[in-house]
Coordinates of C-alpha atoms and ligand atoms in Angstrom, one line a residue:
X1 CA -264.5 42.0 110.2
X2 CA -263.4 41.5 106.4
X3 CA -260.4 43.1 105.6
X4 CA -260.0 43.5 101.7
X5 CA -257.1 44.8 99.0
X6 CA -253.6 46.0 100.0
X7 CA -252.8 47.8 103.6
X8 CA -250.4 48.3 105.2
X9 CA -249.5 45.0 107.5
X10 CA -247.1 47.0 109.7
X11 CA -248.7 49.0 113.0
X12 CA -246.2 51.2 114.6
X13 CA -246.7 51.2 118.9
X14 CA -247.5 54.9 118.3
X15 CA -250.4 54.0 116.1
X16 CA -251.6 51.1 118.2
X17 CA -251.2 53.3 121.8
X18 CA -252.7 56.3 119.9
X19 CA -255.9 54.0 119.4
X20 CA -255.9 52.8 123.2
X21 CA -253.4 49.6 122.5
X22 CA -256.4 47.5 121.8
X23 CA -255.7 45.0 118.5
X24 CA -259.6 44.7 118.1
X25 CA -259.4 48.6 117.7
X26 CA -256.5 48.5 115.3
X27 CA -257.9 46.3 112.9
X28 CA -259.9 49.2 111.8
X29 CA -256.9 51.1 111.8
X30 CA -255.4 48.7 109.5
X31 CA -257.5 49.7 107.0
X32 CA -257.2 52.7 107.4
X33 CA -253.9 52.5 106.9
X34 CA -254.0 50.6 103.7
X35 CA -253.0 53.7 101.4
X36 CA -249.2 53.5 103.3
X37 CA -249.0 49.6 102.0
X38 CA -245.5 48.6 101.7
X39 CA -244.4 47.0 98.6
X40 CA -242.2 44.5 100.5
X41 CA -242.2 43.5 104.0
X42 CA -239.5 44.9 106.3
X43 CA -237.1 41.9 106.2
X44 CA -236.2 39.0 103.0
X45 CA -237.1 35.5 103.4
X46 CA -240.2 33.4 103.9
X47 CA -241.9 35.0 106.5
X48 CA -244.2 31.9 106.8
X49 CA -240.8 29.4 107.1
X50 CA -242.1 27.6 110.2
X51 CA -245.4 26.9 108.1
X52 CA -248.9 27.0 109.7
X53 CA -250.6 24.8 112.6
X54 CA -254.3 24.6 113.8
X55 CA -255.2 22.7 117.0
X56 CA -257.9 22.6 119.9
X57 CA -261.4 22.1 118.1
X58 CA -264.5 22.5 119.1
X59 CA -267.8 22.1 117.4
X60 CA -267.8 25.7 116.6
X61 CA -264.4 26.8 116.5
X62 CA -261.0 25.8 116.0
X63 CA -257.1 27.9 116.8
X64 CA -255.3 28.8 113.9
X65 CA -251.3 29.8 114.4
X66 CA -248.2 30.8 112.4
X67 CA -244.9 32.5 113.3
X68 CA -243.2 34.8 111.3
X69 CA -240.0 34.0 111.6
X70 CA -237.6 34.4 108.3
X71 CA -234.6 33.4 109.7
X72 CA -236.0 31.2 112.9
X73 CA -232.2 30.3 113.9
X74 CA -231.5 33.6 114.4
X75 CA -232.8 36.1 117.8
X76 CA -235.9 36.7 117.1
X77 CA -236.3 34.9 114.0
X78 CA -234.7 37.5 111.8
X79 CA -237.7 39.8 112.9
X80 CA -237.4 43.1 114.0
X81 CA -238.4 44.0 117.3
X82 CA -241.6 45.6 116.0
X83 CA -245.5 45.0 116.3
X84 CA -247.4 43.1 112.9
X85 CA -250.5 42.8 111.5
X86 CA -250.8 39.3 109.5
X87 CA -254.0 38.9 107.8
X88 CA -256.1 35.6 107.6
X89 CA -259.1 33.7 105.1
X90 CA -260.6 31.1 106.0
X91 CA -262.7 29.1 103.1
X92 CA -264.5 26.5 102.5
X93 CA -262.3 24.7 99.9
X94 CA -259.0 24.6 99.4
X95 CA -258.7 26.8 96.3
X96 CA -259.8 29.5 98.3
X97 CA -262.8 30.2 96.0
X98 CA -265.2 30.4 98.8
X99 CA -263.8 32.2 101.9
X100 CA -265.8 32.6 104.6
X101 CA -264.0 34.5 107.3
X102 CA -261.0 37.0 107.2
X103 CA -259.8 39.2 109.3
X104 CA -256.1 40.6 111.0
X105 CA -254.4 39.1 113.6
X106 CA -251.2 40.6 115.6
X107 CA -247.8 39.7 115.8
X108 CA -246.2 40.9 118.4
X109 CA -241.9 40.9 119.9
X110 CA -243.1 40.2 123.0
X111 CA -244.7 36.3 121.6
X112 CA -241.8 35.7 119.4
X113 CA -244.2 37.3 116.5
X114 CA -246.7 34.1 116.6
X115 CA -250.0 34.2 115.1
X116 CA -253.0 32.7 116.7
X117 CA -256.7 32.8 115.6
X118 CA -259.5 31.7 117.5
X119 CA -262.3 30.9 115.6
X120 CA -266.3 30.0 117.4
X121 CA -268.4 30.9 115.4
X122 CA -268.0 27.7 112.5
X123 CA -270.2 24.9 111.8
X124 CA -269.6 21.2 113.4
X125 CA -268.0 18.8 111.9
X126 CA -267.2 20.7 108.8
X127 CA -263.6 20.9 107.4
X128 CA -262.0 23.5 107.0
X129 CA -258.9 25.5 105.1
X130 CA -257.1 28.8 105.8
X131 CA -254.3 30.5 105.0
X132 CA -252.2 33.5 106.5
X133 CA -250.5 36.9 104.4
X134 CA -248.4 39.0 105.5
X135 CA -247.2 41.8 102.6
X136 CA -247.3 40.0 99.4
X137 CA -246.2 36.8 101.0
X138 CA -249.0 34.0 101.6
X139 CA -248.2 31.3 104.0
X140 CA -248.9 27.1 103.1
X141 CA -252.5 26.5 103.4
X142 CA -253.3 24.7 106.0
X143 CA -256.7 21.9 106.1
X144 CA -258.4 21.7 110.0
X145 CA -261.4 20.7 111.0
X146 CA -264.3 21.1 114.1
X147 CA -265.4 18.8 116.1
X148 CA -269.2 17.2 115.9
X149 CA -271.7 18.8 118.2
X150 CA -271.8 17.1 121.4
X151 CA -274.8 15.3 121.2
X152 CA -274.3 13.8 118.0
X153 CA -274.0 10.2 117.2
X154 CA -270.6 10.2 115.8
X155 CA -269.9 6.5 113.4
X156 CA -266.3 7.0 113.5
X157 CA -263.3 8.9 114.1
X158 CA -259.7 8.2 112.9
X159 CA -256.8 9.7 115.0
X160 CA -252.9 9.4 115.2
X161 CA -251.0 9.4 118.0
X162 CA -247.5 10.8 118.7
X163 CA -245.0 11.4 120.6
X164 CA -241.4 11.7 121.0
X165 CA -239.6 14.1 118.3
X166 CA -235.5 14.3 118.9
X167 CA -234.2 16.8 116.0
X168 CA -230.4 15.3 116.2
X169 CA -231.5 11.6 116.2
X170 CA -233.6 11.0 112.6
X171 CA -235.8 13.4 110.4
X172 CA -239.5 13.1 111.6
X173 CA -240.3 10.7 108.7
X174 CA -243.0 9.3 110.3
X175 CA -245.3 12.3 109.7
X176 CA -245.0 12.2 106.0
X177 CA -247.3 9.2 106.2
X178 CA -249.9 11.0 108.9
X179 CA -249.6 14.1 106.9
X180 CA -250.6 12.2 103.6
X181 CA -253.8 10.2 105.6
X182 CA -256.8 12.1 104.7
X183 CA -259.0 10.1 107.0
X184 CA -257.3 10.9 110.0
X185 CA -259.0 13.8 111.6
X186 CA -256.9 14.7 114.1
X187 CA -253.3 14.3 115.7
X188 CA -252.5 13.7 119.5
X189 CA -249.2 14.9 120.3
X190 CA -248.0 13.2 123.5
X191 CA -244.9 14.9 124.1
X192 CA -241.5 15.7 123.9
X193 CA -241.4 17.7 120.8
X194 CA -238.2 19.0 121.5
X195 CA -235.6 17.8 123.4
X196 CA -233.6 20.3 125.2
X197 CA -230.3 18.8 125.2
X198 CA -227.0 19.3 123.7
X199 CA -227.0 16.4 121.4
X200 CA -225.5 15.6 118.4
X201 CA -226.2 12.7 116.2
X202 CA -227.8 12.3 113.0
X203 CA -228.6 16.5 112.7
X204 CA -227.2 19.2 115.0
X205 CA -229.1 20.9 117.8
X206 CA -229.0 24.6 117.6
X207 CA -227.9 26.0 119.7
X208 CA -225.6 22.4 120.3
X209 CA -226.1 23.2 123.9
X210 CA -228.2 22.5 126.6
X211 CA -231.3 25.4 126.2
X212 CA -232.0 28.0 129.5
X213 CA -233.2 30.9 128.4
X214 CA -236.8 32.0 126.4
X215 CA -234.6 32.9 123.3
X216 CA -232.7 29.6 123.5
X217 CA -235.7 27.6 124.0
X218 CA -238.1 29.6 121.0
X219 CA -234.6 28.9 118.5
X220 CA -235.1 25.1 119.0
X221 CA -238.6 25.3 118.6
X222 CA -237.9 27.5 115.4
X223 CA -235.6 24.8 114.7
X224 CA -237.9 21.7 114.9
X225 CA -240.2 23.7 113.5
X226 CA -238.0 23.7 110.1
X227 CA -239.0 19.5 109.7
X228 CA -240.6 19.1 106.4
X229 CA -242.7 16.8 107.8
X230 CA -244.0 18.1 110.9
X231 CA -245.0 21.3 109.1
X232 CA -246.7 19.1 106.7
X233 CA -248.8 16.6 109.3
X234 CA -249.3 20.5 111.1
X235 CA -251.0 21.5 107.6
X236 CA -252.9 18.7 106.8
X237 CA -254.7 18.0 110.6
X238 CA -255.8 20.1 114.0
X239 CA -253.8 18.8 116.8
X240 CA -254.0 18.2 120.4
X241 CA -251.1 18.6 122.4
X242 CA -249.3 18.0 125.5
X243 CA -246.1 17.9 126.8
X244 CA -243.6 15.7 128.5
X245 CA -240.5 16.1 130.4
X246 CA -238.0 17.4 127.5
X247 CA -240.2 21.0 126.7
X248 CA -238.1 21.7 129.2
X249 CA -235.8 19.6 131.5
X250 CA -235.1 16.1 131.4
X251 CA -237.4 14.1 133.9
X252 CA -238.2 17.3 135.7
X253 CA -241.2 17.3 138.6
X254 CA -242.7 20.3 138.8
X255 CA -239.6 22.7 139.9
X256 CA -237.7 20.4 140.9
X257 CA -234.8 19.5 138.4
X258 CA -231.7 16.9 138.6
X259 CA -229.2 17.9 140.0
X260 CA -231.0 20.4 141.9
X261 CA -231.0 23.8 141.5
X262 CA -232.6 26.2 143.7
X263 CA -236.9 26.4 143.2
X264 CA -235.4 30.2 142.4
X265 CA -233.6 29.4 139.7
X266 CA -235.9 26.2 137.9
X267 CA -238.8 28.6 137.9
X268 CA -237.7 31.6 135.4
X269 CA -235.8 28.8 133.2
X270 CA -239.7 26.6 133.4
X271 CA -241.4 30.0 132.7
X272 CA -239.2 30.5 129.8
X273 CA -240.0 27.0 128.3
X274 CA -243.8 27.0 129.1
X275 CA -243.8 30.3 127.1
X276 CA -241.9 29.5 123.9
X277 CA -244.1 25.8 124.2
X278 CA -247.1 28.2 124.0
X279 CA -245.9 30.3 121.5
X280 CA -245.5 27.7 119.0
X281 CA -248.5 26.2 119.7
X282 CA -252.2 26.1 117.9
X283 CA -253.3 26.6 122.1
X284 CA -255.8 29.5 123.4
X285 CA -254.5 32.7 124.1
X286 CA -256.4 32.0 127.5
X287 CA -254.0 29.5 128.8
X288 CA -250.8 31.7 128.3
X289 CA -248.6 30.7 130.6
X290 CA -248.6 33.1 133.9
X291 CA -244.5 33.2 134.6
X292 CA -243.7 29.5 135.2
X293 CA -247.3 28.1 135.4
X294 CA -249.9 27.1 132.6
X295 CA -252.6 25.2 132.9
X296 CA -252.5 22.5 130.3
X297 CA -254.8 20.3 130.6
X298 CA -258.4 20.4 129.2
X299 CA -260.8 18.6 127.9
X300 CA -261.8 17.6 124.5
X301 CA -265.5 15.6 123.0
X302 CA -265.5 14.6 119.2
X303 CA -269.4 13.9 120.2
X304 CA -270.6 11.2 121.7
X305 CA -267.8 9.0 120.6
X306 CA -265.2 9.7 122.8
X307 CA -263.9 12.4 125.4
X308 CA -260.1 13.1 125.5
X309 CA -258.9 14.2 128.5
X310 CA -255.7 15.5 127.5
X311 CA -253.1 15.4 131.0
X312 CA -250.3 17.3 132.4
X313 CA -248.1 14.9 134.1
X314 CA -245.5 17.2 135.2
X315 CA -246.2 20.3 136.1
X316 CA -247.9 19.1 139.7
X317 CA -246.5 16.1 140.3
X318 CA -244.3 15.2 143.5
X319 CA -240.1 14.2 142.9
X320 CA -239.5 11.1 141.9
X321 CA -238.3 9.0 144.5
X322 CA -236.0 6.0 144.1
X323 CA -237.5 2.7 143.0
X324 CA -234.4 0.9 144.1
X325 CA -234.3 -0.8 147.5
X326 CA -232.8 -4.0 149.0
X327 CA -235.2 -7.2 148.6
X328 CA -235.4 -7.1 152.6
X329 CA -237.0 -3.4 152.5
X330 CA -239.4 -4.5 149.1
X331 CA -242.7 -4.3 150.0
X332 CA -244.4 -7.7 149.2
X333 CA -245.7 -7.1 145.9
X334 CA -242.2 -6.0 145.3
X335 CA -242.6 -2.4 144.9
X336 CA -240.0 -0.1 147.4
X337 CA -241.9 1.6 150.2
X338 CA -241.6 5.0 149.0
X339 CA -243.1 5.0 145.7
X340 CA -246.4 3.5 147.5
X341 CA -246.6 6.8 149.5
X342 CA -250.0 7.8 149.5
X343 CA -249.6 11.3 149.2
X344 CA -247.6 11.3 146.3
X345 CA -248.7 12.6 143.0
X346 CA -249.2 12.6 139.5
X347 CA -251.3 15.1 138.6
X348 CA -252.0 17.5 141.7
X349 CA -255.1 17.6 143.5
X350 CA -256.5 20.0 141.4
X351 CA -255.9 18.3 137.9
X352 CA -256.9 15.1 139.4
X353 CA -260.7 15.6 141.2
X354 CA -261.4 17.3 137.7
X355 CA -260.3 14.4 136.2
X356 CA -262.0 11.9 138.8
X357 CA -265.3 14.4 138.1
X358 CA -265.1 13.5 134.2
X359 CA -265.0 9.8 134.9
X360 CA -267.5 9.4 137.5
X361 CA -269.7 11.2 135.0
X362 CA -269.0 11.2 131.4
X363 CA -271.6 10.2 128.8
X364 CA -268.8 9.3 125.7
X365 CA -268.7 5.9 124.3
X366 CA -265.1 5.7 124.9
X367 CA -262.6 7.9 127.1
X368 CA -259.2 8.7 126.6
X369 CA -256.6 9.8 128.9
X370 CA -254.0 11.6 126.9
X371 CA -251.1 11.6 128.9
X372 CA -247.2 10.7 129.4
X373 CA -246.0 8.0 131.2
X374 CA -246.5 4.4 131.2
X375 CA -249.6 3.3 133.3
X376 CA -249.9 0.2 133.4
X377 CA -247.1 -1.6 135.4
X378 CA -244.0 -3.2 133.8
X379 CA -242.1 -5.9 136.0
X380 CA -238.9 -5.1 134.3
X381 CA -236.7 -7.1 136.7
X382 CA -235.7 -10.2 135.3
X383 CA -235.3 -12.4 138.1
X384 CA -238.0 -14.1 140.8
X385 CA -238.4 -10.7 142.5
X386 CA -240.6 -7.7 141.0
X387 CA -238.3 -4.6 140.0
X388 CA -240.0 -1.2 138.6
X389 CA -237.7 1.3 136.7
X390 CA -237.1 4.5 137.3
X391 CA -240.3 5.7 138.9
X392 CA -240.7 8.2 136.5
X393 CA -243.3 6.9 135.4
X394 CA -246.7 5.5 137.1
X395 CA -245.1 2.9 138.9
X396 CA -243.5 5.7 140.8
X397 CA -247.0 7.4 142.0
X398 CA -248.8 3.7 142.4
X399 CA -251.4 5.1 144.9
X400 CA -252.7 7.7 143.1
X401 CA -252.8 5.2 139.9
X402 CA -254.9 3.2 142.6
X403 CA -257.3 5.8 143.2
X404 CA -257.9 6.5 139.7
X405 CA -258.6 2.3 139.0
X406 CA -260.7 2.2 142.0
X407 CA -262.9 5.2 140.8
X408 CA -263.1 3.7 137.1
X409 CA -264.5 0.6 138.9
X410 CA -266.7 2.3 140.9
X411 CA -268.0 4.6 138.6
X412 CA -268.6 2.2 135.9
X413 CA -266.8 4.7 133.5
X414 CA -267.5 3.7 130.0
X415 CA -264.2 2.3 128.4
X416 CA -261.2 4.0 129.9
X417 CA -258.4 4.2 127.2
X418 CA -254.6 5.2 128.4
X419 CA -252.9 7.0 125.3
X420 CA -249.1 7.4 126.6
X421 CA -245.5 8.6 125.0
X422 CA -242.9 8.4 126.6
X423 CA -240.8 5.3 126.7
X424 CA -240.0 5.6 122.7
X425 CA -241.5 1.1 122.2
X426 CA -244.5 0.8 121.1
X427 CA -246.8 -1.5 124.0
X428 CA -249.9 -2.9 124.7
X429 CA -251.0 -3.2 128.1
X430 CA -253.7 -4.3 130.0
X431 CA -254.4 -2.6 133.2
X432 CA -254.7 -4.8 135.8
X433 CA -256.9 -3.2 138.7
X434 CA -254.1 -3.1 141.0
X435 CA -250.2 -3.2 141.3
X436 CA -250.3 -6.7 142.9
X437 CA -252.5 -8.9 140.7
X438 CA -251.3 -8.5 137.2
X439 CA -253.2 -11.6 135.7
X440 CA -256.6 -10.3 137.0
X441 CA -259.2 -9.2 134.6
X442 CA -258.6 -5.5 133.0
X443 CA -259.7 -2.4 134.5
X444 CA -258.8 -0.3 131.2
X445 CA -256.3 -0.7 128.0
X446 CA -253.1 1.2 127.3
X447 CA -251.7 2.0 124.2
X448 CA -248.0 3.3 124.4
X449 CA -246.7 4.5 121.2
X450 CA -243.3 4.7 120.2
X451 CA -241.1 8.1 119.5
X452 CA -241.1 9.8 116.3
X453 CA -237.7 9.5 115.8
X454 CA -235.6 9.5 119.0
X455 CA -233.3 6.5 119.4
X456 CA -233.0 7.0 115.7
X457 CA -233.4 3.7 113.7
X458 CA -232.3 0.9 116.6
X459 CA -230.6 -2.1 116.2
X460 CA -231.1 -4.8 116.0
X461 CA -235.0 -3.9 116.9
X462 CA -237.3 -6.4 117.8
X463 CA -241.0 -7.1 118.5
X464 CA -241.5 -9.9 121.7
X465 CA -244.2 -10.4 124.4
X466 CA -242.6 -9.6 128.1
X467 CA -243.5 -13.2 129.4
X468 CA -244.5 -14.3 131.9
X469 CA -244.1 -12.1 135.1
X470 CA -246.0 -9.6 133.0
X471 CA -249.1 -11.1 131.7
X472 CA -251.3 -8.4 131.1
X473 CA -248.3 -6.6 128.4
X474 CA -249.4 -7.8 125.0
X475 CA -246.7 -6.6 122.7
X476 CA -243.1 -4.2 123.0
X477 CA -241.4 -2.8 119.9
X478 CA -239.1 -0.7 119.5
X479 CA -239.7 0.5 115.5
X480 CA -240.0 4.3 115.1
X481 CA -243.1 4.8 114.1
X482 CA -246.8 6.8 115.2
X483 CA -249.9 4.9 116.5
X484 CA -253.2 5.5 113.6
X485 CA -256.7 4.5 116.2
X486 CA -260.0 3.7 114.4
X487 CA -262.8 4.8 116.8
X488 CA -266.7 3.4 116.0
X489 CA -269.2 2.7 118.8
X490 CA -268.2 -1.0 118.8
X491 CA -264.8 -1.0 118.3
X492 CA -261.2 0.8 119.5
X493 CA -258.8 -0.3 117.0
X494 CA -255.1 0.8 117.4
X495 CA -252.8 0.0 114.7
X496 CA -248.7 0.7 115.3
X497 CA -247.8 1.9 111.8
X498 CA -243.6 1.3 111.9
X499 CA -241.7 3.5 109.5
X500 CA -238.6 1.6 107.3
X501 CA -235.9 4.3 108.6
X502 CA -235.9 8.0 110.0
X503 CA -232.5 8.0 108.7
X504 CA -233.8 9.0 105.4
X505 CA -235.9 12.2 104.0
X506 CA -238.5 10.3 102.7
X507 CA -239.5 6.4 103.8
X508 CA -242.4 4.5 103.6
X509 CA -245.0 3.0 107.1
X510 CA -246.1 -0.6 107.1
X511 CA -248.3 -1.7 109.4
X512 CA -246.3 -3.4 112.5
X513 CA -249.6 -5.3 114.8
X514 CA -253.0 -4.0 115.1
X515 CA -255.2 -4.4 118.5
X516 CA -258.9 -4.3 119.3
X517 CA -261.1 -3.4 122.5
X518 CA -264.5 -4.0 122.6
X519 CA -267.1 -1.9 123.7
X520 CA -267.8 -2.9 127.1
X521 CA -264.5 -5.5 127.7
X522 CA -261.7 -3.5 128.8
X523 CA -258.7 -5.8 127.0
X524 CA -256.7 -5.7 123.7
X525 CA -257.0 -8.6 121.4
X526 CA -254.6 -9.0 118.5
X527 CA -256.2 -8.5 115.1
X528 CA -254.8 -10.6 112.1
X529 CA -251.5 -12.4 113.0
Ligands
FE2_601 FE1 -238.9 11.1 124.7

């Protein structure tokens, strides 16, 4: 419904319950409101401060999302705990000469006052730009974009990978670069875009403590939010997103927290986080989180190019258990007993037979898993024996990393891809078909990008292959940085775009290595020198 000239953005509760409570109803009754237009809206400052995001295309349709928040270090982001109506246009260009959709949207106390569209009803493959108002204030314009149709025979995509944003440790200069790439057609964001600490470095947490409740946790989302550049790479691109462990607790599995706190006590502090993650969010209003759980992971096709199937690695997944144990217990192929369990898990049975579905049948060229932790192993002990980190990662849950190589084998699914955040080095990985025989041809290939900014610019940093023990690991880095991947029926083409500091406002990306697969030959090979 088009919504035209000035009306009144503001819906009192009486008006909206007097009407049945239904925002679909009260659009009309915005307009019919529109002679009680207020000059000014009820608060100063930039209503639009934490700038504008669209994410989660489809052919036909595509989520748009703002916040109003003025003041979004304050309780409630300087809004009043009142109900909003925020206007939208969509157009076909960028000056806004040719709109094609508007409508009203609400804004409501309850959801922090964020904004989300969902438009289904656009064309595929078409770009896209809109724009939100609220009184006389008009937000940034933001550019998105739908996906092709599913059938179509798509020549390329170009996509950026991230993951990895600490406010405290650097400014997010890496996204200036993604933000200014007008090829790249959509951003992966692999998670950890907030930390919850207390920390302290290069900028200041707020609050500067560790975050519990739904107001601490939607402050430091206001607060990244405030990043130049992540409003800008938000503007110029739809995004995909999942998260990592820091949305809410440091290496946290599923409600269980270290140290340990009562399953009573993780659950309203995971319910706060998973709400304020979705409130700030381009995500459907269908997967709003029910208390502590939300179902994250879907499904994305950019035609017949490739499928991503974006993962939740931590909301299902079974506690870590220690990696460490004495060379007499070590299994042979060096791995402790327990993390070769084989009911321990990853994903949860659920996320994983929808995922095993997907690859036993998918059509796509090439297929992405979009997910946290590193999956390929990583002998990171130094000596004759085989030693595996933390086992927060997938060398913690090796059998159900087994099942998911054997089904890829089995299934002859086209080009499996590993996308991963995490471990804040960039890495290329091989992924040998089992955790024993790490020289044995590829079953898939894993690109791990690096953080955003977290570790802040390292010294001294360095780029080195891991040797010998770890033959299938092609590259580690340890430059801040975002991964840009060229996509065309032939070719997968990841190139680890490093950024000069993230110590500075504004810095310039050069390109670090780029790797290859080819269609068909699961396997990174270096491009150029
Ligand atoms: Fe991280």
């Amino acid at each position: 419904m088009g919504i035209t000239g000035d009306w009144d953005q503001r819906i009192s509760r009486r008006t909206l319950l007097k009407t049945g409570g239904s925002f679909a109803a009260s659009v009309t009754v915005i307009g019919a409101v529109g002679t009680r237009a207020f000059a000014t809206p009820p608060f100063t400052g930039n209503p639009f401060a934490l700038g504008v995001a669209s994410g989660d295309p489809t052919p036909n349709g595509v989520v748009l999302w703002t916040r109003l928040a003025p003041e979004p270090l304050l309780p409630g982001g300087g809004m009043k705990n009142e109900f909003y109506g925020v206007r939208y246009e969509v157009a076909e260009d960028d000056g806004f000469n040719n709109i094609i959709r508007r409508g009203a949207a609400e804004a409501v106390p309850e959801e922090a006052h964020s904004v989300r569209v969902e438009l289904d009803d656009l064309d595929p493959a078409h770009e896209y730009h809109y724009r939100f108002k609220f009184g006389p204030e008009i937000s940034p314009a933001g550019r998105t974009r739908t996906a092709p149709a599913r059938a179509d025979q798509v020549g390329e995509l170009v996509f950026a990978f991230v993951s990895c944003q600490n406010f405290p440790d650097g400014y997010f200069t890496p996204y200036e670069e993604v933000a200014d790439s007008e090829d790249i057609h959509a951003v992966v964001h692999l998670g950890d875009y907030i930390y919850e600490g207390p920390s302290q470095t290069f900028r200041k947490h707020e609050p500067l403590r560790e975050i519990f409740s739904l107001e601490d946790y939607r402050i430091r989302h206001g607060q990244y939010k405030t990043d130049v550049h992540l409003q800008a790479a938000h503007r110029a691109h739809p995004w995909l997103v999942t998260w990592d462990d820091h949305e809410f607790k440091n290496n946290y599995a599923d409600l269980d927290l270290d140290p340990d706190v009562p399953p009573e006590v993780a659950a309203p502090r995971r319910a706060a986080a998973y709400r304020a993650y979705w409130e700030h969010m381009p995500l459907r209003r269908a997967r709003k989180p029910q208390g502590a759980s939300f179902q994250l992971y879907r499904r994305f096709h950019w035609g017949d190019l490739v499928t991503f199937n974006v993962l939740d690695g931590r909301q299902y997944r079974s506690d870590q258990v220690a990696p460490v144990c004495t060379p007499a217990q070590r299994t042979p192929s060096g791995y402790c007993p327990g993390v070769l369990a084989a009911d321990r898990t990853m994903l949860g049975a659920e996320q994983r037979d929808w995922l095993l579905e997907e690859l036993a049948t998918t059509t796509a060229r090439w297929n992405v898993l979009a997910q946290q932790t590193a999956f390929a192993p990583f002998d990171n002990d130094p000596g004759p024996l085989r030693g595996f980190g933390t086992g927060d990662n997938w060398d913690g849950y090796v059998a159900e990393r087994q099942i998911l190589l054997d089904w890829m084998v089995q299934k002859r699914t086209p080009n499996p891809i590993v996308i991963t955040g995490d471990s804040h080095n960039n890495w290329v990985r091989n992924v040998p078909p089992d955790h024993v025989n790490f020289d044995a041809a590829p079953v898939a290939t894993e690109f791990m990008g690096t953080s955003i900014s977290t570790g802040g610019d390292e010294t001294p940093r360095f780029t080195r292959v891991p040797g010998a023990q770890n033959p299938h690991i092609l590259m580690r880095n340890n430059d801040r940085g975002y991964v840009r991947c060229t996509l065309t029926p032939d070719t997968w083409t990841s190139e680890f775009r490093k950024v000069e500091t993230v110590l500075q406002p504004s810095a310039p990306c050069s390109s670090l290595a780029t790797f290859a697969v080819t269609n068909g030959s699961a396997g990174a090979q270096r491009v150029g020198v």
